[in-house]
JSON list of C-alpha atoms and ligand atoms in Angstrom, two decimals:
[
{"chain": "A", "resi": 24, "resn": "UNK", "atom": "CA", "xyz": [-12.93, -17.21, 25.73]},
{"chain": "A", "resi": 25, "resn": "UNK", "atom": "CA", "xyz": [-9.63, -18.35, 23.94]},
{"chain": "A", "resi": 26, "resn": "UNK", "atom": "CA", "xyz": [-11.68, -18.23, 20.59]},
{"chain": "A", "resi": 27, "resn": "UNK", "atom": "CA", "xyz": [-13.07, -14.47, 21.40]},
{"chain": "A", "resi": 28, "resn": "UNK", "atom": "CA", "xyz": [-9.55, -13.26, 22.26]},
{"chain": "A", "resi": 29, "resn": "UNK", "atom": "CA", "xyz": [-8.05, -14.86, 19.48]},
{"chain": "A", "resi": 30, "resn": "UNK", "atom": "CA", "xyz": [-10.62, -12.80, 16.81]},
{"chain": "A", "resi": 31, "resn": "UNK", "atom": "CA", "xyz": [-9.98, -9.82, 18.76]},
{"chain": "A", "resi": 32, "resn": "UNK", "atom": "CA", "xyz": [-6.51, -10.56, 17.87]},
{"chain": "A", "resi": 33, "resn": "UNK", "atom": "CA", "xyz": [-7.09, -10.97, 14.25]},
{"chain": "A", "resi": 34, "resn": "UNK", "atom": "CA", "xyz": [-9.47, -7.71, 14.32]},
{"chain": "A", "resi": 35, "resn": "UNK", "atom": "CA", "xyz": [-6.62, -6.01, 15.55]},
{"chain": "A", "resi": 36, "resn": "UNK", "atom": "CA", "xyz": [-4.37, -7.11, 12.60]},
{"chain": "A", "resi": 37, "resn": "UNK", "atom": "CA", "xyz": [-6.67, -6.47, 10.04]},
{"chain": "A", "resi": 38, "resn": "UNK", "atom": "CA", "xyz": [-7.17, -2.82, 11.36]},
{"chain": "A", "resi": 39, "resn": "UNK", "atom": "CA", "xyz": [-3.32, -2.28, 10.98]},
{"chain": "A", "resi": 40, "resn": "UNK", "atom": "CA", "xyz": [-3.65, -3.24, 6.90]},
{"chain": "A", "resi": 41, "resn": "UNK", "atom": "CA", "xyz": [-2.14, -0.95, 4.60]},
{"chain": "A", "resi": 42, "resn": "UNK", "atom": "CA", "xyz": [-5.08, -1.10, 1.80]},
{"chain": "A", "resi": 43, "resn": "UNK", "atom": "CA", "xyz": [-2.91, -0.27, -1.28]},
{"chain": "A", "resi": 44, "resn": "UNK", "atom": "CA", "xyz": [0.21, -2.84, 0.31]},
{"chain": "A", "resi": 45, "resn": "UNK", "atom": "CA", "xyz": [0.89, -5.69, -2.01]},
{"chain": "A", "resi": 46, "resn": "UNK", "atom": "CA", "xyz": [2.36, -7.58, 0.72]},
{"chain": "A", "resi": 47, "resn": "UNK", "atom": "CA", "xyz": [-1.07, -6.85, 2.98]},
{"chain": "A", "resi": 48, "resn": "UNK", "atom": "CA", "xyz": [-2.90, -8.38, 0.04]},
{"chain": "A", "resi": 49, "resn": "UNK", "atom": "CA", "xyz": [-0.68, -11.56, -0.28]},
{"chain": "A", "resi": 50, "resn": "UNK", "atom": "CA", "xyz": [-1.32, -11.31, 4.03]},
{"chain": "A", "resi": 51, "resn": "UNK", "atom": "CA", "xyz": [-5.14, -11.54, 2.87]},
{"chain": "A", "resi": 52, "resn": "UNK", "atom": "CA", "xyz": [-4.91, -13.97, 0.14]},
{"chain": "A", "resi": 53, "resn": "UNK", "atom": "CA", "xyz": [-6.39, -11.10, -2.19]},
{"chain": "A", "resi": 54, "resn": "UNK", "atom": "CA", "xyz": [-3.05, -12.15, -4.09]},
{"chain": "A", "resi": 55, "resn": "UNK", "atom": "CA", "xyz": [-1.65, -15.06, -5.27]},
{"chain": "A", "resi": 56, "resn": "UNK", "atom": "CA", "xyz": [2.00, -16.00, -3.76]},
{"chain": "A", "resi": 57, "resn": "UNK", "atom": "CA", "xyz": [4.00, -19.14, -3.46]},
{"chain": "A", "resi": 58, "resn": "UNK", "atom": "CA", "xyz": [3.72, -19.98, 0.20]},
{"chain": "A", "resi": 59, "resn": "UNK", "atom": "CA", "xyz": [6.77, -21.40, 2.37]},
{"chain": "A", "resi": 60, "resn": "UNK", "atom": "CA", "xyz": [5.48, -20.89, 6.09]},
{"chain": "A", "resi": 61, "resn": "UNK", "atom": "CA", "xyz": [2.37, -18.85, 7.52]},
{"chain": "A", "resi": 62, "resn": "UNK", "atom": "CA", "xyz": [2.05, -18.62, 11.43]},
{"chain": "A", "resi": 63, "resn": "UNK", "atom": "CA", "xyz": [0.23, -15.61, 13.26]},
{"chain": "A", "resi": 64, "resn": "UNK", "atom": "CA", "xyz": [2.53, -13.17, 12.65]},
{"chain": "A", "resi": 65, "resn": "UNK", "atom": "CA", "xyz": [4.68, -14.35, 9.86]},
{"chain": "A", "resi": 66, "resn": "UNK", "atom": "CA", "xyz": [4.48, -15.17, 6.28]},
{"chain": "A", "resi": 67, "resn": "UNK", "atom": "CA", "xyz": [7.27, -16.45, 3.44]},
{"chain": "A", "resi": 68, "resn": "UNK", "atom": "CA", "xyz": [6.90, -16.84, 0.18]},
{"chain": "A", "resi": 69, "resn": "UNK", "atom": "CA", "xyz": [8.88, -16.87, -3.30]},
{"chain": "A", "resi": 70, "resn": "UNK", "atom": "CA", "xyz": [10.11, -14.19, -4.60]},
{"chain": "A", "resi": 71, "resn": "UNK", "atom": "CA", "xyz": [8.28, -13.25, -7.93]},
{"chain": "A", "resi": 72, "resn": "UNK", "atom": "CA", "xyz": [11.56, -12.14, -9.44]},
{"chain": "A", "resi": 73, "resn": "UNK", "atom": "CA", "xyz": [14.02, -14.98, -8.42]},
{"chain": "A", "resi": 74, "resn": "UNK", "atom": "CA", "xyz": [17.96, -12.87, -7.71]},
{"chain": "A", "resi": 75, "resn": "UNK", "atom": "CA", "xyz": [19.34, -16.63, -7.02]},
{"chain": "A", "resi": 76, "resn": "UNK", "atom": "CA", "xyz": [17.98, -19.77, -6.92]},
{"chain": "A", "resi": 77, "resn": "UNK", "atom": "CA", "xyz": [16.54, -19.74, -4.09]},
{"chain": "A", "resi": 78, "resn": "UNK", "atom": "CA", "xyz": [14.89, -16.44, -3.36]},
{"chain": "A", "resi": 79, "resn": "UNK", "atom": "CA", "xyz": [12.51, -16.35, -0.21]},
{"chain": "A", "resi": 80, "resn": "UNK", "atom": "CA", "xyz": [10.72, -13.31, 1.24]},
{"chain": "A", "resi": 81, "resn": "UNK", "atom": "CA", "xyz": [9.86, -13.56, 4.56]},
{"chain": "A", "resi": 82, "resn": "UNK", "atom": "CA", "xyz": [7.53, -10.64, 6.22]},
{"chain": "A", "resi": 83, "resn": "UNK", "atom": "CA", "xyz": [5.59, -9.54, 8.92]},
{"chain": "A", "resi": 84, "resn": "UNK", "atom": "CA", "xyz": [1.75, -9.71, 9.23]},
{"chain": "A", "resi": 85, "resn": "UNK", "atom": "CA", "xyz": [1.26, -6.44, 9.86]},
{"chain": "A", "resi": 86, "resn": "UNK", "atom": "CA", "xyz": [2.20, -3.74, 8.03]},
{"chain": "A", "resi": 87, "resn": "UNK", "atom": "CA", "xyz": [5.66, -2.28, 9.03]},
{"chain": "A", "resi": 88, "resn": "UNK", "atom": "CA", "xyz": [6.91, -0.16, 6.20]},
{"chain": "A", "resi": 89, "resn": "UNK", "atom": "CA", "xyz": [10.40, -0.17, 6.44]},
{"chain": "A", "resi": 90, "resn": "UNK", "atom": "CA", "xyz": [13.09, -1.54, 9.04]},
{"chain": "A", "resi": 91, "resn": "UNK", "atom": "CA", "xyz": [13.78, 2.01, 10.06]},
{"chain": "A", "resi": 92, "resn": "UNK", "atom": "CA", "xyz": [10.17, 1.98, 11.38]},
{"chain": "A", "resi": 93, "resn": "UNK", "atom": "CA", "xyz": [10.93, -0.80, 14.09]},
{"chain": "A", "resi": 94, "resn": "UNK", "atom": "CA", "xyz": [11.66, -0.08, 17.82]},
{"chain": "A", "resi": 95, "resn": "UNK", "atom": "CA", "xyz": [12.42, -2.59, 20.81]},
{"chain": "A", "resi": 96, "resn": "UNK", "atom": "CA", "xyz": [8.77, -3.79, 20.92]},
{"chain": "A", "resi": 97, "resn": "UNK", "atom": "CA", "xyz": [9.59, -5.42, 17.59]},
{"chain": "A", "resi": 98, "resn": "UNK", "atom": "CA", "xyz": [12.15, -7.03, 19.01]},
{"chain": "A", "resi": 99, "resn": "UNK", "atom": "CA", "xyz": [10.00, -10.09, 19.60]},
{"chain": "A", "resi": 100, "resn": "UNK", "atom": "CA", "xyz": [8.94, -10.76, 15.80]},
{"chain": "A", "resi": 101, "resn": "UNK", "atom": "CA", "xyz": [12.25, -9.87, 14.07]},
{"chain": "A", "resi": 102, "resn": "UNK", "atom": "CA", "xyz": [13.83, -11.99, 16.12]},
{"chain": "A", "resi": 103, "resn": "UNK", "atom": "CA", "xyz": [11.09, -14.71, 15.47]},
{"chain": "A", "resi": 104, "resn": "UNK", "atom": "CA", "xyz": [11.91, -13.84, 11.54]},
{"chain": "A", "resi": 105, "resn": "UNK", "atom": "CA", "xyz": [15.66, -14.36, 11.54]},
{"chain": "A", "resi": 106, "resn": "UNK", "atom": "CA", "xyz": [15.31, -17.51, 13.75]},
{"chain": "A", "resi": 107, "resn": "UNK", "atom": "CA", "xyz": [13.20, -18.84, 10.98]},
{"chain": "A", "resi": 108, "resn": "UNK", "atom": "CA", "xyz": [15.64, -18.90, 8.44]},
{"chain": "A", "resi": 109, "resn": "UNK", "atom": "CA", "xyz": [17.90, -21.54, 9.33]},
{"chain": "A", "resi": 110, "resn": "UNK", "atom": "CA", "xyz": [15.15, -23.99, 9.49]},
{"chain": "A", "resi": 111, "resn": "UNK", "atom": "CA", "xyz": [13.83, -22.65, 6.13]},
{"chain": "A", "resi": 112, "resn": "UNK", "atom": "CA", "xyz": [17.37, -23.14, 4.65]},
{"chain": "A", "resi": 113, "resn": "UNK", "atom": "CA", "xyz": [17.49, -26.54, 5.57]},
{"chain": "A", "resi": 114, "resn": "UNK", "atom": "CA", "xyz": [14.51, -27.26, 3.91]},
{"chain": "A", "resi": 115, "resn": "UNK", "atom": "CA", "xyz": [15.35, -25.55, 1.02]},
{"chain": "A", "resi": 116, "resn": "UNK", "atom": "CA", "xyz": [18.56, -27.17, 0.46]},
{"chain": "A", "resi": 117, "resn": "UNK", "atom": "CA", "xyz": [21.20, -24.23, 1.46]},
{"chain": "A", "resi": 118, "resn": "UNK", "atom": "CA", "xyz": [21.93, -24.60, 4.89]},
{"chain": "A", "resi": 119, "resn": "UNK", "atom": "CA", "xyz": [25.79, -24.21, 5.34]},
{"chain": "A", "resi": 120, "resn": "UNK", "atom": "CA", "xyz": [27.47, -27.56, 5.96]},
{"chain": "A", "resi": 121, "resn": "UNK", "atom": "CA", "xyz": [31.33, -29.12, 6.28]},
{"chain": "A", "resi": 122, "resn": "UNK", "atom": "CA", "xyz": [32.49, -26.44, 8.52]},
{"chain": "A", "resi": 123, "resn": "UNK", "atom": "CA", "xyz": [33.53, -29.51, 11.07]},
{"chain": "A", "resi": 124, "resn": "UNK", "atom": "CA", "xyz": [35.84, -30.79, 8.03]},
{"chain": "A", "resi": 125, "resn": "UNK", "atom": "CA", "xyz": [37.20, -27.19, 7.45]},
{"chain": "A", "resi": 126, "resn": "UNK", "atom": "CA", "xyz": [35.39, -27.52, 3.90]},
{"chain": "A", "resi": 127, "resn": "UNK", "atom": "CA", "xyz": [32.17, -24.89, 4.39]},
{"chain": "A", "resi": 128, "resn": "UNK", "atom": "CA", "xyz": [29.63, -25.65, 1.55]},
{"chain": "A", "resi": 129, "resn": "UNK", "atom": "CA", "xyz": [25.99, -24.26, 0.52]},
{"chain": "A", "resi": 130, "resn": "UNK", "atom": "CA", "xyz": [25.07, -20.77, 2.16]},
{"chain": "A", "resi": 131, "resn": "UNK", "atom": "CA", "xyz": [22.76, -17.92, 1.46]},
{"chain": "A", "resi": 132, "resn": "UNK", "atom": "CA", "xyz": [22.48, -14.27, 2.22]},
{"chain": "A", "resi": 133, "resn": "UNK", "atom": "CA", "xyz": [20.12, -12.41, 4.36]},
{"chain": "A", "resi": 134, "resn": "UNK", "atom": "CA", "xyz": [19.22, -8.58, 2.81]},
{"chain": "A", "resi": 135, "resn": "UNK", "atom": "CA", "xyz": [16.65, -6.22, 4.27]},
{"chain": "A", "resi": 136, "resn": "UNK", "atom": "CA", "xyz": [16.71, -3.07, 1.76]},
{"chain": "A", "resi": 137, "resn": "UNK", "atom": "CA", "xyz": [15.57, -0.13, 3.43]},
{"chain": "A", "resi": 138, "resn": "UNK", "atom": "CA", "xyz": [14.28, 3.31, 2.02]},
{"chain": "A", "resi": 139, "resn": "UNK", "atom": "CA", "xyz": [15.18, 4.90, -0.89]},
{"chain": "A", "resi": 140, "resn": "UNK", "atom": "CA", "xyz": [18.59, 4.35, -0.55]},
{"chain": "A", "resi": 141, "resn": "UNK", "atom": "CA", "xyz": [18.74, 1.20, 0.77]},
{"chain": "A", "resi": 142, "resn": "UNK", "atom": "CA", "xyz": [17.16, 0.38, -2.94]},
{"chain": "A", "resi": 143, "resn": "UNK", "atom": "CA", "xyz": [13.29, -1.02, -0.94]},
{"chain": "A", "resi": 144, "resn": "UNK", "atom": "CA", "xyz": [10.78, -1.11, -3.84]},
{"chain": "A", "resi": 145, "resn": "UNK", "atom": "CA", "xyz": [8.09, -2.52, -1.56]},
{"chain": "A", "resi": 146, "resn": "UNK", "atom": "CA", "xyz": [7.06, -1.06, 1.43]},
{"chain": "A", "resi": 147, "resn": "UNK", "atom": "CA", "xyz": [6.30, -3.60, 3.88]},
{"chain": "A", "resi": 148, "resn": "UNK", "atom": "CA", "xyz": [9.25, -4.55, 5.63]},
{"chain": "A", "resi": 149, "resn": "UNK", "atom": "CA", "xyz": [10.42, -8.08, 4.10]},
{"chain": "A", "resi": 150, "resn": "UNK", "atom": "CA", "xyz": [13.78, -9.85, 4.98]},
{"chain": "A", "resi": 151, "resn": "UNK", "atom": "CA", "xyz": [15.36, -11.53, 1.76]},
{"chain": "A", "resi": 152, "resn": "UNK", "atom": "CA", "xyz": [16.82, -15.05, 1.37]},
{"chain": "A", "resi": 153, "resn": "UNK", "atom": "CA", "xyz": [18.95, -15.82, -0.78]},
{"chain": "A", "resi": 154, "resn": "UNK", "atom": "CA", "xyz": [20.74, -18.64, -1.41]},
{"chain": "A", "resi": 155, "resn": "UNK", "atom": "CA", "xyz": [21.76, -22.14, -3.92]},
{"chain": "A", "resi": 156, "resn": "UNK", "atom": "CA", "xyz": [24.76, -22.33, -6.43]},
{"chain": "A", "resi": 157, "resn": "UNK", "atom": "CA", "xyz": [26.41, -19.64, -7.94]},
{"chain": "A", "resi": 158, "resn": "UNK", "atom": "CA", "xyz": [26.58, -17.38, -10.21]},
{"chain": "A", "resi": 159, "resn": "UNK", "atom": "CA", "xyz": [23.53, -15.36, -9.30]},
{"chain": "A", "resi": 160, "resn": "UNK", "atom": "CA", "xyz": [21.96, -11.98, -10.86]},
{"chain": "A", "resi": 161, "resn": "UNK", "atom": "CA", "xyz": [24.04, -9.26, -10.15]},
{"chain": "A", "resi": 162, "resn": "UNK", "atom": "CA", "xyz": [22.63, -6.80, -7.32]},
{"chain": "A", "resi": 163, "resn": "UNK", "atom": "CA", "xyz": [21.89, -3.66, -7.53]},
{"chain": "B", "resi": 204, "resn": "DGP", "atom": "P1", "xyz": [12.73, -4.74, -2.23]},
{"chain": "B", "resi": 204, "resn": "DGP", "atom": "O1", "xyz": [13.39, -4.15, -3.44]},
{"chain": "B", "resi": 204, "resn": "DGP", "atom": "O2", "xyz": [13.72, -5.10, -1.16]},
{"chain": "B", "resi": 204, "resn": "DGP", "atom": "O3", "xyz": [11.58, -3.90, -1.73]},
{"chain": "B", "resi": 204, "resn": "DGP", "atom": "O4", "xyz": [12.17, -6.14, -2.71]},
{"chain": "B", "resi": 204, "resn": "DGP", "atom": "C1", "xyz": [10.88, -6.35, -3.17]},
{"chain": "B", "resi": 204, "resn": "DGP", "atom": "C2", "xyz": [10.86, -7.75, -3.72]},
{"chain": "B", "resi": 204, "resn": "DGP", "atom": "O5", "xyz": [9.50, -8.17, -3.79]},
{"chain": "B", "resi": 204, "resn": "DGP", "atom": "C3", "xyz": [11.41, -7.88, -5.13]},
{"chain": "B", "resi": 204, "resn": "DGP", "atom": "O6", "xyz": [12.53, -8.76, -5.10]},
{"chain": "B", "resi": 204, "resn": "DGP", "atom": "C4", "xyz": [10.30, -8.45, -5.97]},
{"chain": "B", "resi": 204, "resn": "DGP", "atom": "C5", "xyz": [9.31, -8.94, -4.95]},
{"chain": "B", "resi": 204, "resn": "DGP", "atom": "N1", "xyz": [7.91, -8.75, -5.30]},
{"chain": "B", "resi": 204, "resn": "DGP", "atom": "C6", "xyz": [7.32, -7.61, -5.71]},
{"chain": "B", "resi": 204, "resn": "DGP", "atom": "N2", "xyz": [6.01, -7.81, -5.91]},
{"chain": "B", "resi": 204, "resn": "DGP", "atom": "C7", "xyz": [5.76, -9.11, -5.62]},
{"chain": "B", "resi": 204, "resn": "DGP", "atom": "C8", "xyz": [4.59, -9.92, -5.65]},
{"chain": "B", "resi": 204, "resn": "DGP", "atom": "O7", "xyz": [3.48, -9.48, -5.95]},
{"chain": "B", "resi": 204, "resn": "DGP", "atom": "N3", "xyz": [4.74, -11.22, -5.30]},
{"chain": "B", "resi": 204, "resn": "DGP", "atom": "C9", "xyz": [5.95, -11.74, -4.93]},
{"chain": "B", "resi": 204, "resn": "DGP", "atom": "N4", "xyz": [5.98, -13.03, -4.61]},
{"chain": "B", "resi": 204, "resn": "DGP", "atom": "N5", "xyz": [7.07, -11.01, -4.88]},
{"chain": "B", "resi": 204, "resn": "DGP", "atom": "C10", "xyz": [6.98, -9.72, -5.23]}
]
């Protein structure tokens, strides 16, 4: 019964692909990507053009085009993406540390472009991480 409902479940993500979404193909392994974490819902990978040296996408399963496309009922998985990340910048290395001594060190940023002018190339809504020494590329 679990294993039934569970399909259904997966049937029910599947039917919510976007077919020409590059991010719904990395979903379905039709495309390569440098995988972080995958759970049921989630997925993070590297970012194929690196804006600091450590550059992590982190997206939904299904296909959400843009963060103006969310309501309360996505309240659930976006807050399941953000509380990802400081687990994910531990074990990349940039988790902020010191603040006890008064000396903050390491750090990242947290970016989710939106629309045209928010600058989003690719839409499937995707929260960036970014984070490790300075300087980084300049942002647009
Ligand atoms: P945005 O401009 O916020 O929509 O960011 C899109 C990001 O996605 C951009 O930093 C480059 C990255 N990207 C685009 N195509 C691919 C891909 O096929 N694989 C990976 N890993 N990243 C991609």
């Amino acid at each position: 019964r679990l294993k039934a409902l569970k399909m259904q479940k997966h049937q029910e993500v599947i039917k919510m692909i976007d077919r020409d979404c590059i991010f719904c193909k990395i979903v379905k392994k039709e495309l390569p990507s440098t995988l972080v974490f995958e759970n049921e819902r989630i997925m993070v990978f590297k970012d194929i053009h690196p804006a600091a040296p450590v550059h992590l996408l982190i997206i939904p399963k299904k296909h959400i085009p843009t963060l103006s496309h969310c309501s309360e009922d996505d309240a659930a998985l976006l807050g399941e993406m953000m509380a990802l990340i400081p687990k994910l910048a531990r074990e990349e290395g940039i988790a902020v540390s010191g603040t006890e001594t008064g000396t903050p060190q390491g750090g990242f940023r947290v970016v989710v472009n939106t629309g045209p002018d928010g600058k989003q190339d690719v839409y499937h809504m995707h929260i960036h991480l970014m984070g490790g020494p300075r300087p980084w590329k300049t942002p647009n």
